[in-house]
Short mmCIF file of C-alpha atoms in Angstrom, two decimals:
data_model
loop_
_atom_site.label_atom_id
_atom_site.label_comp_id
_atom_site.label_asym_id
_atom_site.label_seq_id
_atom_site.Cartn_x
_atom_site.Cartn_y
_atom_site.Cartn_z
CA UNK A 1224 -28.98 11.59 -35.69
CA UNK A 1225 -25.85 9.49 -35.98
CA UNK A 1226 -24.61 7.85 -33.49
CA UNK A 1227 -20.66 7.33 -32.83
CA UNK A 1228 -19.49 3.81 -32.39
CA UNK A 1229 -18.39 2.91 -29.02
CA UNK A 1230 -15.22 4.11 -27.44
CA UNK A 1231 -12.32 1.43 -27.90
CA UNK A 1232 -9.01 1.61 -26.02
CA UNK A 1233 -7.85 -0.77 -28.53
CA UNK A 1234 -8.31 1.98 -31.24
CA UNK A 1235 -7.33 5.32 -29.60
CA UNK A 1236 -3.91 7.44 -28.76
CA UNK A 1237 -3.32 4.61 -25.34
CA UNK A 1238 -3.08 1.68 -28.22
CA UNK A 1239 0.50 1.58 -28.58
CA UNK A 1240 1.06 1.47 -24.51
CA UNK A 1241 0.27 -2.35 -24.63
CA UNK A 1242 3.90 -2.48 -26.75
CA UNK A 1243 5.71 0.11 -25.18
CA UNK A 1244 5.69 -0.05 -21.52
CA UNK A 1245 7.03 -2.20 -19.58
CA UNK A 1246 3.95 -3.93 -18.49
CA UNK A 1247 2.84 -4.96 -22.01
CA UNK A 1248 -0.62 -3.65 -21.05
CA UNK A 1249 -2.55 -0.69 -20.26
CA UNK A 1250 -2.22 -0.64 -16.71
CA UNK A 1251 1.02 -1.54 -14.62
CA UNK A 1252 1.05 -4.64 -13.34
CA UNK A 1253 2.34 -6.32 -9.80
CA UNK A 1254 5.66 -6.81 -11.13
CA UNK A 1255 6.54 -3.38 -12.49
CA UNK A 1256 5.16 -1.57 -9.39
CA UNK A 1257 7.88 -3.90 -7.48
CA UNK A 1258 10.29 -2.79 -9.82
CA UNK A 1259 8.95 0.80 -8.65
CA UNK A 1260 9.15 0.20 -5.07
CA UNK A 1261 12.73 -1.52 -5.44
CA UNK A 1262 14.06 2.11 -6.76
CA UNK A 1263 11.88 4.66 -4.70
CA UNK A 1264 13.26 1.98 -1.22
CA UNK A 1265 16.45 2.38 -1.84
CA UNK A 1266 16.16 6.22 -2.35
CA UNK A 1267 14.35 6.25 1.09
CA UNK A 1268 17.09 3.87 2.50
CA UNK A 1269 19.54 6.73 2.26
CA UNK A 1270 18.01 9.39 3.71
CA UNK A 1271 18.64 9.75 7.39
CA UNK A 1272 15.32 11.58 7.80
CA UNK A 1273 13.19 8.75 7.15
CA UNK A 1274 15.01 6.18 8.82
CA UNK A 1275 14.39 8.38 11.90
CA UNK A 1276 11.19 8.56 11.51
CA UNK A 1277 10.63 5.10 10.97
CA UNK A 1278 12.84 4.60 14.50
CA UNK A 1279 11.10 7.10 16.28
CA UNK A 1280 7.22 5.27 15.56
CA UNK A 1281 9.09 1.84 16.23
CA UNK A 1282 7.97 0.34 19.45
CA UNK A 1283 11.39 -0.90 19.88
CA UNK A 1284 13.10 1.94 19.08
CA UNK A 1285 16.32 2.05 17.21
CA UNK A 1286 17.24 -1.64 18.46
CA UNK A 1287 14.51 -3.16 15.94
CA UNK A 1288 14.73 -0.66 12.97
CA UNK A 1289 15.98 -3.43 10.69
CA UNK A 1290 12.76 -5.78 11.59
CA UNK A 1291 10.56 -2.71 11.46
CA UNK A 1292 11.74 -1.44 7.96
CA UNK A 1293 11.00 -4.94 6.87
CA UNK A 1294 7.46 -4.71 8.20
CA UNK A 1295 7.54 -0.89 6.92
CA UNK A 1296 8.32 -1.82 3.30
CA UNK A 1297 5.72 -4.75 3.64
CA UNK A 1298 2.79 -2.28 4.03
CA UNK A 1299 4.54 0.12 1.29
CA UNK A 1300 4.23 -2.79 -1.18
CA UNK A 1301 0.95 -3.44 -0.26
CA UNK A 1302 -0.37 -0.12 -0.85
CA UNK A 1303 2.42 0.82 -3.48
CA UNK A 1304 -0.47 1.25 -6.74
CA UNK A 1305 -1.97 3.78 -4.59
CA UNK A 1306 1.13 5.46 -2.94
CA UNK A 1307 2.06 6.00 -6.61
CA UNK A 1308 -1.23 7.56 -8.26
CA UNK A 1309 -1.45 9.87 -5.07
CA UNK A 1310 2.53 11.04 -5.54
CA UNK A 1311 1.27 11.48 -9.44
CA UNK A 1312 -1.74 13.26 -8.66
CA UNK A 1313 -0.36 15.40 -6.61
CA UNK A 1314 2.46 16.02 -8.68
CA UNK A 1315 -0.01 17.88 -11.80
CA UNK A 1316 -0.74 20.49 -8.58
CA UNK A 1317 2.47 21.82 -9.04
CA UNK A 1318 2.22 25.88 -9.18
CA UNK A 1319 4.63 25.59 -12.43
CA UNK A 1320 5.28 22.22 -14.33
CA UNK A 1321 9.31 22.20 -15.40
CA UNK A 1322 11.40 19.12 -15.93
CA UNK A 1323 11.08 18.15 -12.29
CA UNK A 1324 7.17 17.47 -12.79
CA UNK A 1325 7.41 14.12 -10.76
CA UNK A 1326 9.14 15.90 -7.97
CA UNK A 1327 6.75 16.56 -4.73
CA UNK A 1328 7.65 19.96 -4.01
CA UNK A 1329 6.30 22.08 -1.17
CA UNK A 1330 2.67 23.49 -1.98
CA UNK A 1331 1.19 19.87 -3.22
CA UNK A 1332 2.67 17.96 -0.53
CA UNK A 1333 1.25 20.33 2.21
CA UNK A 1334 -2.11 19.96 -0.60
CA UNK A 1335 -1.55 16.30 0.42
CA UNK A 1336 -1.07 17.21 4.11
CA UNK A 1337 -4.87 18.73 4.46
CA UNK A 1338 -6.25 16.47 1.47
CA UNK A 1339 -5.24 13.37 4.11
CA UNK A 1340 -5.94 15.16 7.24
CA UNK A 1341 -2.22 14.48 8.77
CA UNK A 1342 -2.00 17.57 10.17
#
């Protein structure tokens, strides 16, 4: 019986990822997934919806939004790796996969809803 030789990232199709992304390794590091967050924040910053949200759970209300999105994005950043592998797990649920494949749309997220027990 022969026996195969041990599997080696080094050696298989993820090789050239320690070249070609941005993190010069296999796995993002700290400073990409602040890239990340930098982009996806400032998306969030302009819609109204969220900045309401973020007012209405703010124990100052409206008055302290500014401090409280500071402590909000805090706690994004600190949880950012795993916001981003739930958005792209959730993401390969999609009832058809189209160029908008990292787009959240409407039967994953309410996946996500039940999966997380927010509702």
């Amino acid at each position: 019986e022969q026996q195969s030789a041990p599997w080696d990232i080094d050696l298989s199709v993820f090789a050239p990822r320690r070249w070609e992304c941005e993190s010069k390794g296999y796995f993002d590091s700290a400073s990409v997934y602040a890239k990340r967050l930098e982009v996806d924040w400032g998306y969030a910053l302009t819609k109204q919806r969220f900045l309401k949200i973020v007012a209405k759970n703010d124990d100052q209300g409206a008055a302290g939004l500014k401090e409280e999105m500071g402590e909000v994005r805090v706690v994004f950043m600190e949880h950012f790796p795993l916001i981003c592998r739930l958005f792209d797990y959730y993401c390969c649920h999609q009832p058809e996969q189209d160029e908008s494949t990292y787009t959240l749309k409407l039967p994953p997220w309410s996946k996500f809803i039940k999966d997380a027990k927010l509702s």
